[in-house]
Amino acid sequence: MTSLRKLGSSDLEVFPLSLGGNVFGWTADETTSFAVLDAYAAAGGNFLDTADSYSAWVEGNSGGESETIIGNWVKQRGNRDDVVIATKVSQHPEFPGLTAANIKAAADASLRRLGTDHIDLYYTHFDKTEVPVEEIVGALDELVKAGKVRHIAASNISPERLQESLEFSDREGLARYVALQPHYNLVSRDTYEGGRQDLAARFGLAAVPYYALASGFLTGKYRPGTTVESARAAGAAKHLDTERGRKVLTALDEIAQAHDTQVATVALAWLAAQPTVAAPIASARTVEQLPALLEVAELELTDAEVTRLTQASA
């Protein structure tokens, strides 16, 4: 059985791969989503990542589709106590922003869709600098005190605002962020390394990186002269035009071959080996895409392999 990882200073213990719910209700319908969730849970997976806005960008959707699917699955499987559900606030079309009133209303709407009385990890999805951190943290603390949220976290926030939030929580004795969800992978390192990573280490925050596979580029299926049918193909293919992207693919290929594993598994294993990272997030549209992601729980890279990838992606 894969050993779970402690999530920062919280009492949450999570599987070393968080399953991204952004595809549920978008490129995966409910039946397919259930199959993916079942396969993830069967492998010992327990850490689900979604947001109240998933997937409002799809024609005919209004936001909350992913939460609804996860809620339906949990209800049908009767496994609420076995999963750690993370969702986010600030981007839902009906609940935009991070005012105190909006945070509370959005949380109640998420709880209804998820069919549960508590959210295990509640992120501010995108920071809204027009709202003082005192108001944001104060509202989140009220949700924790009310038992609606177990732990709070932040995503897409500047190092300055993050530090301000953490220091305010400590000063006032309020709920404090236990995790940070940064954009971080082998071809996008500058958004996390440095300021945010230093703060995570200093305050004991767990990093749960999104775009862990760079929209699919780090699966290795994007190669010069190939065409990939995917909703995210354009975003992924751009890395082929950079020297960094090509060097990273070469290093991933060599290491994957040495371990007889997939390129995606190695890319996730590099992330999982980074200081402060608890669990990278990756999503699967189909059950077939899952094994390469799940294998990160078993694959341990050597120090030399981690260094090789770090240098290739510098």
mmCIF file of C-alpha atoms in Angstrom:
data_model
loop_
_atom_site.group_PDB
_atom_site.id
_atom_site.type_symbol
_atom_site.label_atom_id
_atom_site.label_comp_id
_atom_site.label_asym_id
_atom_site.label_seq_id
_atom_site.Cartn_x
_atom_site.Cartn_y
_atom_site.Cartn_z
ATOM 1 C CA MET A 1 0.000 0.000 0.000
ATOM 2 C CA THR A 2 1.366 3.414 -0.938
ATOM 3 C CA SER A 3 2.244 5.535 2.060
ATOM 4 C CA LEU A 4 0.256 8.748 2.347
ATOM 5 C CA ARG A 5 1.934 12.129 2.779
ATOM 6 C CA LYS A 6 1.106 14.623 5.499
ATOM 7 C CA LEU A 7 -0.266 17.835 4.004
ATOM 8 C CA GLY A 8 1.822 20.623 5.527
ATOM 9 C CA SER A 9 0.937 21.387 9.136
ATOM 10 C CA SER A 10 -2.601 19.943 8.754
ATOM 11 C CA ASP A 11 -3.912 16.594 9.970
ATOM 12 C CA LEU A 12 -4.748 15.601 6.380
ATOM 13 C CA GLU A 13 -2.895 12.640 4.875
ATOM 14 C CA VAL A 14 -2.929 12.459 1.102
ATOM 15 C CA PHE A 15 -1.929 10.157 -1.734
ATOM 16 C CA PRO A 16 1.192 11.494 -3.525
ATOM 17 C CA LEU A 17 -0.858 12.272 -6.649
ATOM 18 C CA SER A 18 -3.876 14.564 -6.461
ATOM 19 C CA LEU A 19 -6.503 13.759 -9.102
ATOM 20 C CA GLY A 20 -7.493 16.893 -11.006
ATOM 21 C CA GLY A 21 -11.232 17.349 -11.476
ATOM 22 C CA ASN A 22 -11.049 20.033 -14.166
ATOM 23 C CA VAL A 23 -11.934 17.476 -16.889
ATOM 24 C CA PHE A 24 -15.089 16.196 -15.127
ATOM 25 C CA GLY A 25 -18.081 17.661 -16.931
ATOM 26 C CA TRP A 26 -15.800 18.966 -19.686
ATOM 27 C CA THR A 27 -13.832 16.342 -21.655
ATOM 28 C CA ALA A 28 -15.092 13.503 -19.425
ATOM 29 C CA ASP A 29 -18.834 12.953 -18.944
ATOM 30 C CA GLU A 30 -20.241 11.629 -15.659
ATOM 31 C CA THR A 31 -19.949 7.926 -16.587
ATOM 32 C CA THR A 32 -16.315 8.291 -17.663
ATOM 33 C CA SER A 33 -15.555 10.492 -14.633
ATOM 34 C CA PHE A 34 -16.954 7.812 -12.308
ATOM 35 C CA ALA A 35 -14.740 5.196 -13.990
ATOM 36 C CA VAL A 36 -11.647 7.391 -13.540
ATOM 37 C CA LEU A 37 -12.546 8.115 -9.896
ATOM 38 C CA ASP A 38 -13.132 4.405 -9.226
ATOM 39 C CA ALA A 39 -9.769 3.433 -10.722
ATOM 40 C CA TYR A 40 -7.957 6.172 -8.781
ATOM 41 C CA ALA A 41 -9.588 5.101 -5.498
ATOM 42 C CA ALA A 42 -8.865 1.429 -6.205
ATOM 43 C CA ALA A 43 -5.163 2.293 -6.468
ATOM 44 C CA GLY A 44 -5.259 3.934 -3.028
ATOM 45 C CA GLY A 45 -5.856 7.479 -4.285
ATOM 46 C CA ASN A 46 -7.729 9.768 -1.890
ATOM 47 C CA PHE A 47 -6.948 13.401 -2.865
ATOM 48 C CA LEU A 48 -9.462 15.048 -5.231
ATOM 49 C CA ASP A 49 -8.899 18.561 -6.573
ATOM 50 C CA THR A 50 -11.716 20.632 -8.049
ATOM 51 C CA ALA A 51 -13.073 24.198 -8.068
ATOM 52 C CA ASP A 52 -16.503 25.792 -8.045
ATOM 53 C CA SER A 53 -15.836 27.258 -11.507
ATOM 54 C CA TYR A 54 -15.093 23.905 -13.236
ATOM 55 C CA SER A 55 -16.182 23.904 -16.028
ATOM 56 C CA ALA A 56 -17.972 27.180 -16.631
ATOM 57 C CA TRP A 57 -15.892 27.787 -19.789
ATOM 58 C CA VAL A 58 -17.716 25.015 -21.662
ATOM 59 C CA GLU A 59 -20.721 26.066 -23.737
ATOM 60 C CA GLY A 60 -23.896 25.053 -21.922
ATOM 61 C CA ASN A 61 -22.174 24.764 -18.527
ATOM 62 C CA SER A 62 -22.664 27.232 -15.689
ATOM 63 C CA GLY A 63 -19.850 26.182 -13.326
ATOM 64 C CA GLY A 64 -19.925 23.579 -10.567
ATOM 65 C CA GLU A 65 -20.273 20.595 -12.935
ATOM 66 C CA SER A 66 -17.101 18.972 -11.595
ATOM 67 C CA GLU A 67 -18.170 19.371 -7.949
ATOM 68 C CA THR A 68 -21.577 17.891 -8.800
ATOM 69 C CA ILE A 69 -20.017 14.821 -10.435
ATOM 70 C CA ILE A 70 -17.654 14.289 -7.479
ATOM 71 C CA GLY A 71 -20.585 14.738 -5.082
ATOM 72 C CA ASN A 72 -22.684 12.187 -6.975
ATOM 73 C CA TRP A 73 -19.791 9.717 -7.007
ATOM 74 C CA VAL A 74 -19.105 10.070 -3.273
ATOM 75 C CA LYS A 75 -22.811 9.635 -2.514
ATOM 76 C CA GLN A 76 -23.117 6.511 -4.678
ATOM 77 C CA ARG A 77 -19.926 4.957 -3.306
ATOM 78 C CA GLY A 78 -20.587 6.007 0.303
ATOM 79 C CA ASN A 79 -16.914 6.877 0.741
ATOM 80 C CA ARG A 80 -16.919 10.474 2.012
ATOM 81 C CA ASP A 81 -14.621 9.672 4.955
ATOM 82 C CA ASP A 82 -12.101 7.996 2.656
ATOM 83 C CA VAL A 83 -11.444 10.997 0.406
ATOM 84 C CA VAL A 84 -9.861 14.411 0.891
ATOM 85 C CA ILE A 85 -11.835 16.911 -1.198
ATOM 86 C CA ALA A 86 -10.194 20.190 -2.164
ATOM 87 C CA THR A 87 -12.173 22.896 -3.925
ATOM 88 C CA LYS A 88 -11.737 26.601 -4.608
ATOM 89 C CA VAL A 89 -13.505 29.976 -4.479
ATOM 90 C CA SER A 90 -13.355 33.237 -6.499
ATOM 91 C CA GLN A 91 -14.003 32.276 -10.139
ATOM 92 C CA HIS A 92 -17.577 30.930 -10.277
ATOM 93 C CA PRO A 93 -19.679 33.168 -12.568
ATOM 94 C CA GLU A 94 -22.325 33.588 -9.840
ATOM 95 C CA PHE A 95 -19.806 33.915 -6.997
ATOM 96 C CA PRO A 96 -16.894 35.960 -8.296
ATOM 97 C CA GLY A 97 -14.306 37.474 -5.973
ATOM 98 C CA LEU A 98 -13.173 37.116 -2.389
ATOM 99 C CA THR A 99 -15.336 39.420 -0.304
ATOM 100 C CA ALA A 100 -16.356 37.851 3.003
ATOM 101 C CA ALA A 101 -19.994 37.566 1.927
ATOM 102 C CA ASN A 102 -19.054 35.935 -1.368
ATOM 103 C CA ILE A 103 -16.660 33.417 0.216
ATOM 104 C CA LYS A 104 -19.405 32.246 2.586
ATOM 105 C CA ALA A 105 -22.106 32.066 -0.125
ATOM 106 C CA ALA A 106 -19.769 30.233 -2.527
ATOM 107 C CA ALA A 107 -18.771 27.730 0.164
ATOM 108 C CA ASP A 108 -22.425 26.917 0.866
ATOM 109 C CA ALA A 109 -23.042 26.407 -2.880
ATOM 110 C CA SER A 110 -19.986 24.106 -3.127
ATOM 111 C CA LEU A 111 -21.162 22.094 -0.117
ATOM 112 C CA ARG A 112 -24.572 21.600 -1.766
ATOM 113 C CA ARG A 113 -23.055 20.423 -5.053
ATOM 114 C CA LEU A 114 -20.585 18.132 -3.274
ATOM 115 C CA GLY A 115 -23.412 16.755 -1.118
ATOM 116 C CA THR A 116 -21.307 17.029 2.030
ATOM 117 C CA ASP A 117 -21.243 19.024 5.262
ATOM 118 C CA HIS A 118 -17.538 19.893 5.071
ATOM 119 C CA ILE A 119 -14.783 20.729 2.584
ATOM 120 C CA ASP A 120 -11.426 19.251 3.589
ATOM 121 C CA LEU A 121 -9.253 21.878 1.887
ATOM 122 C CA TYR A 122 -10.644 25.208 0.667
ATOM 123 C CA TYR A 123 -8.476 27.346 -1.620
ATOM 124 C CA THR A 124 -8.733 30.950 -2.667
ATOM 125 C CA HIS A 125 -8.512 30.218 -6.407
ATOM 126 C CA PHE A 126 -7.158 33.546 -7.659
ATOM 127 C CA ASP A 127 -6.216 36.235 -5.179
ATOM 128 C CA LYS A 128 -8.175 39.490 -5.489
ATOM 129 C CA THR A 129 -5.856 42.265 -4.348
ATOM 130 C CA GLU A 130 -8.703 44.772 -3.974
ATOM 131 C CA VAL A 131 -9.907 42.791 -0.936
ATOM 132 C CA PRO A 132 -7.758 43.145 2.215
ATOM 133 C CA VAL A 133 -6.173 39.882 3.378
ATOM 134 C CA GLU A 134 -7.798 40.508 6.771
ATOM 135 C CA GLU A 135 -11.264 40.204 5.202
ATOM 136 C CA ILE A 136 -10.370 37.055 3.240
ATOM 137 C CA VAL A 137 -8.675 35.230 6.116
ATOM 138 C CA GLY A 138 -11.396 36.364 8.537
ATOM 139 C CA ALA A 139 -14.140 34.851 6.357
ATOM 140 C CA LEU A 140 -12.201 31.611 5.868
ATOM 141 C CA ASP A 141 -11.608 31.378 9.617
ATOM 142 C CA GLU A 142 -15.371 31.680 10.221
ATOM 143 C CA LEU A 143 -15.969 28.745 7.848
ATOM 144 C CA VAL A 144 -13.423 26.668 9.787
ATOM 145 C CA LYS A 145 -15.009 27.605 13.127
ATOM 146 C CA ALA A 146 -18.439 26.668 11.712
ATOM 147 C CA GLY A 147 -17.109 23.226 10.741
ATOM 148 C CA LYS A 148 -17.815 23.803 7.039
ATOM 149 C CA VAL A 149 -14.113 23.782 6.124
ATOM 150 C CA ARG A 150 -11.337 21.748 7.758
ATOM 151 C CA HIS A 151 -8.284 23.567 6.373
ATOM 152 C CA ILE A 152 -7.619 26.573 4.155
ATOM 153 C CA ALA A 153 -5.152 27.108 1.325
ATOM 154 C CA ALA A 154 -4.217 29.571 -1.419
ATOM 155 C CA SER A 155 -3.549 29.420 -5.156
ATOM 156 C CA ASN A 156 -2.330 32.066 -7.609
ATOM 157 C CA ILE A 157 -1.211 34.565 -4.982
ATOM 158 C CA SER A 158 1.823 36.848 -4.880
ATOM 159 C CA PRO A 159 4.562 36.119 -2.313
ATOM 160 C CA GLU A 160 3.808 39.484 -0.669
ATOM 161 C CA ARG A 161 0.091 38.788 -0.182
ATOM 162 C CA LEU A 162 0.817 35.229 0.913
ATOM 163 C CA GLN A 163 3.227 36.385 3.603
ATOM 164 C CA GLU A 164 0.811 39.106 4.710
ATOM 165 C CA SER A 165 -1.986 36.502 5.041
ATOM 166 C CA LEU A 166 0.145 34.045 7.011
ATOM 167 C CA GLU A 167 1.427 36.705 9.386
ATOM 168 C CA PHE A 168 -2.093 38.046 9.959
ATOM 169 C CA SER A 169 -3.352 34.542 10.826
ATOM 170 C CA ASP A 170 -0.498 34.022 13.266
ATOM 171 C CA ARG A 171 -0.913 37.443 14.864
ATOM 172 C CA GLU A 172 -4.676 37.076 15.340
ATOM 173 C CA GLY A 173 -4.715 33.341 16.105
ATOM 174 C CA LEU A 174 -6.926 32.591 13.080
ATOM 175 C CA ALA A 175 -6.979 29.631 10.674
ATOM 176 C CA ARG A 176 -3.806 29.690 8.585
ATOM 177 C CA TYR A 177 -3.121 28.456 5.062
ATOM 178 C CA VAL A 178 -1.668 24.926 5.193
ATOM 179 C CA ALA A 179 -1.113 24.491 1.443
ATOM 180 C CA LEU A 180 -0.291 26.438 -1.672
ATOM 181 C CA GLN A 181 -1.307 25.495 -5.205
ATOM 182 C CA PRO A 182 1.242 26.994 -7.601
ATOM 183 C CA HIS A 183 1.711 26.639 -11.363
ATOM 184 C CA TYR A 184 4.841 24.478 -11.287
ATOM 185 C CA ASN A 185 6.412 21.857 -13.544
ATOM 186 C CA LEU A 186 9.675 21.023 -15.331
ATOM 187 C CA VAL A 187 9.166 23.680 -18.009
ATOM 188 C CA SER A 188 7.602 26.345 -15.723
ATOM 189 C CA ARG A 189 9.715 26.708 -12.606
ATOM 190 C CA ASP A 190 10.029 30.457 -12.057
ATOM 191 C CA THR A 191 6.428 30.915 -10.843
ATOM 192 C CA TYR A 192 7.146 28.850 -7.721
ATOM 193 C CA GLU A 193 10.873 28.594 -7.060
ATOM 194 C CA GLY A 194 12.196 31.548 -5.116
ATOM 195 C CA GLY A 195 9.688 33.675 -3.192
ATOM 196 C CA ARG A 196 6.721 31.306 -2.922
ATOM 197 C CA GLN A 197 8.837 28.197 -2.296
ATOM 198 C CA ASP A 198 10.817 30.013 0.416
ATOM 199 C CA LEU A 199 7.585 31.045 2.170
ATOM 200 C CA ALA A 200 6.182 27.514 1.921
ATOM 201 C CA ALA A 201 9.335 26.150 3.567
ATOM 202 C CA ARG A 202 9.397 28.856 6.263
ATOM 203 C CA PHE A 203 5.707 28.530 7.199
ATOM 204 C CA GLY A 204 5.405 24.758 6.732
ATOM 205 C CA LEU A 205 3.025 24.900 3.749
ATOM 206 C CA ALA A 206 2.590 21.936 1.423
ATOM 207 C CA ALA A 207 2.809 22.677 -2.295
ATOM 208 C CA VAL A 208 0.236 20.974 -4.526
ATOM 209 C CA PRO A 209 1.332 22.038 -8.026
ATOM 210 C CA TYR A 210 -1.143 22.406 -10.895
ATOM 211 C CA TYR A 211 -0.259 22.062 -14.613
ATOM 212 C CA ALA A 212 2.126 19.401 -13.288
ATOM 213 C CA LEU A 213 2.380 17.957 -16.814
ATOM 214 C CA ALA A 214 2.372 21.336 -18.618
ATOM 215 C CA SER A 215 -1.045 20.778 -20.267
ATOM 216 C CA GLY A 216 0.151 17.375 -21.496
ATOM 217 C CA PHE A 217 3.549 18.371 -22.906
ATOM 218 C CA LEU A 218 5.353 16.387 -20.193
ATOM 219 C CA THR A 219 3.518 13.178 -21.127
ATOM 220 C CA GLY A 220 5.900 12.938 -24.083
ATOM 221 C CA LYS A 221 3.148 12.664 -26.693
ATOM 222 C CA TYR A 222 4.074 16.029 -28.223
ATOM 223 C CA ARG A 223 7.008 15.571 -30.617
ATOM 224 C CA PRO A 224 8.289 17.536 -33.617
ATOM 225 C CA GLY A 225 6.050 16.750 -36.596
ATOM 226 C CA THR A 226 3.249 15.125 -34.594
ATOM 227 C CA THR A 227 -0.319 16.369 -34.207
ATOM 228 C CA VAL A 228 -2.221 15.659 -31.009
ATOM 229 C CA GLU A 229 -6.007 15.829 -30.777
ATOM 230 C CA SER A 230 -6.587 17.524 -27.434
ATOM 231 C CA ALA A 231 -8.448 20.519 -26.040
ATOM 232 C CA ARG A 232 -5.096 21.657 -24.631
ATOM 233 C CA ALA A 233 -2.825 20.861 -27.601
ATOM 234 C CA ALA A 234 -1.890 24.454 -28.430
ATOM 235 C CA GLY A 235 -0.773 25.190 -24.881
ATOM 236 C CA ALA A 236 1.340 22.061 -24.710
ATOM 237 C CA ALA A 237 2.913 22.174 -28.157
ATOM 238 C CA LYS A 238 4.483 25.623 -27.632
ATOM 239 C CA HIS A 239 7.155 24.035 -25.401
ATOM 240 C CA LEU A 240 8.510 22.131 -28.423
ATOM 241 C CA ASP A 241 9.746 25.452 -29.800
ATOM 242 C CA THR A 242 11.998 26.109 -26.798
ATOM 243 C CA GLU A 243 15.455 24.726 -26.105
ATOM 244 C CA ARG A 244 14.382 24.038 -22.516
ATOM 245 C CA GLY A 245 11.412 21.971 -23.703
ATOM 246 C CA ARG A 246 13.544 19.847 -26.036
ATOM 247 C CA LYS A 247 16.277 19.287 -23.409
ATOM 248 C CA VAL A 248 13.682 18.263 -20.817
ATOM 249 C CA LEU A 249 12.090 15.737 -23.217
ATOM 250 C CA THR A 250 15.491 14.173 -23.946
ATOM 251 C CA ALA A 251 16.270 13.791 -20.223
ATOM 252 C CA LEU A 252 12.776 12.426 -19.499
ATOM 253 C CA ASP A 253 13.088 9.872 -22.312
ATOM 254 C CA GLU A 254 16.416 8.575 -20.984
ATOM 255 C CA ILE A 255 15.247 8.285 -17.376
ATOM 256 C CA ALA A 256 11.878 6.743 -18.327
ATOM 257 C CA GLN A 257 13.721 4.120 -20.367
ATOM 258 C CA ALA A 258 16.078 3.355 -17.465
ATOM 259 C CA HIS A 259 13.094 2.728 -15.157
ATOM 260 C CA ASP A 260 10.922 1.088 -17.827
ATOM 261 C CA THR A 261 8.212 3.621 -17.092
ATOM 262 C CA GLN A 262 6.306 6.465 -18.781
ATOM 263 C CA VAL A 263 7.646 9.967 -19.443
ATOM 264 C CA ALA A 264 4.691 11.440 -17.487
ATOM 265 C CA THR A 265 5.568 9.330 -14.447
ATOM 266 C CA VAL A 266 9.135 10.664 -14.412
ATOM 267 C CA ALA A 267 7.960 14.287 -14.800
ATOM 268 C CA LEU A 268 5.624 13.870 -11.817
ATOM 269 C CA ALA A 269 8.320 12.083 -9.800
ATOM 270 C CA TRP A 270 10.673 15.054 -10.292
ATOM 271 C CA LEU A 271 7.979 17.346 -8.883
ATOM 272 C CA ALA A 272 7.236 14.992 -5.990
ATOM 273 C CA ALA A 273 10.956 15.033 -5.112
ATOM 274 C CA GLN A 274 11.085 18.831 -4.781
ATOM 275 C CA PRO A 275 11.244 20.386 -1.311
ATOM 276 C CA THR A 276 7.769 21.367 0.047
ATOM 277 C CA VAL A 277 5.834 19.428 -2.659
ATOM 278 C CA ALA A 278 3.272 17.030 -1.128
ATOM 279 C CA ALA A 279 1.380 15.910 -4.227
ATOM 280 C CA PRO A 280 1.357 17.140 -7.826
ATOM 281 C CA ILE A 281 -2.065 17.442 -9.485
ATOM 282 C CA ALA A 282 -2.777 15.665 -12.766
ATOM 283 C CA SER A 283 -6.061 14.888 -14.482
ATOM 284 C CA ALA A 284 -7.113 11.924 -16.601
ATOM 285 C CA ARG A 285 -9.850 12.077 -19.265
ATOM 286 C CA THR A 286 -9.906 8.294 -19.487
ATOM 287 C CA VAL A 287 -9.059 5.322 -17.274
ATOM 288 C CA GLU A 288 -6.259 4.455 -19.755
ATOM 289 C CA GLN A 289 -4.423 7.676 -18.894
ATOM 290 C CA LEU A 290 -4.378 6.885 -15.183
ATOM 291 C CA PRO A 291 -1.642 4.220 -14.698
ATOM 292 C CA ALA A 292 1.171 6.556 -15.804
ATOM 293 C CA LEU A 293 0.001 9.107 -13.230
ATOM 294 C CA LEU A 294 -0.544 6.650 -10.389
ATOM 295 C CA GLU A 295 2.898 5.146 -10.823
ATOM 296 C CA VAL A 296 4.452 8.297 -9.342
ATOM 297 C CA ALA A 297 3.544 6.812 -5.956
ATOM 298 C CA GLU A 298 5.996 3.951 -6.584
ATOM 299 C CA LEU A 299 8.767 5.608 -8.603
ATOM 300 C CA GLU A 300 11.713 7.018 -6.681
ATOM 301 C CA LEU A 301 14.283 8.846 -8.766
ATOM 302 C CA THR A 302 17.956 8.798 -7.782
ATOM 303 C CA ASP A 303 19.575 12.078 -6.696
ATOM 304 C CA ALA A 304 21.523 12.023 -9.965
ATOM 305 C CA GLU A 305 18.309 11.697 -12.000
ATOM 306 C CA VAL A 306 16.630 14.561 -10.136
ATOM 307 C CA THR A 307 19.734 16.698 -10.753
ATOM 308 C CA ARG A 308 19.821 15.731 -14.449
ATOM 309 C CA LEU A 309 16.209 16.915 -14.887
ATOM 310 C CA THR A 310 16.781 20.056 -12.814
ATOM 311 C CA GLN A 311 19.749 20.996 -15.004
ATOM 312 C CA ALA A 312 17.938 20.153 -18.267
ATOM 313 C CA SER A 313 15.071 22.432 -17.251
ATOM 314 C CA ALA A 314 17.229 25.308 -15.966
#
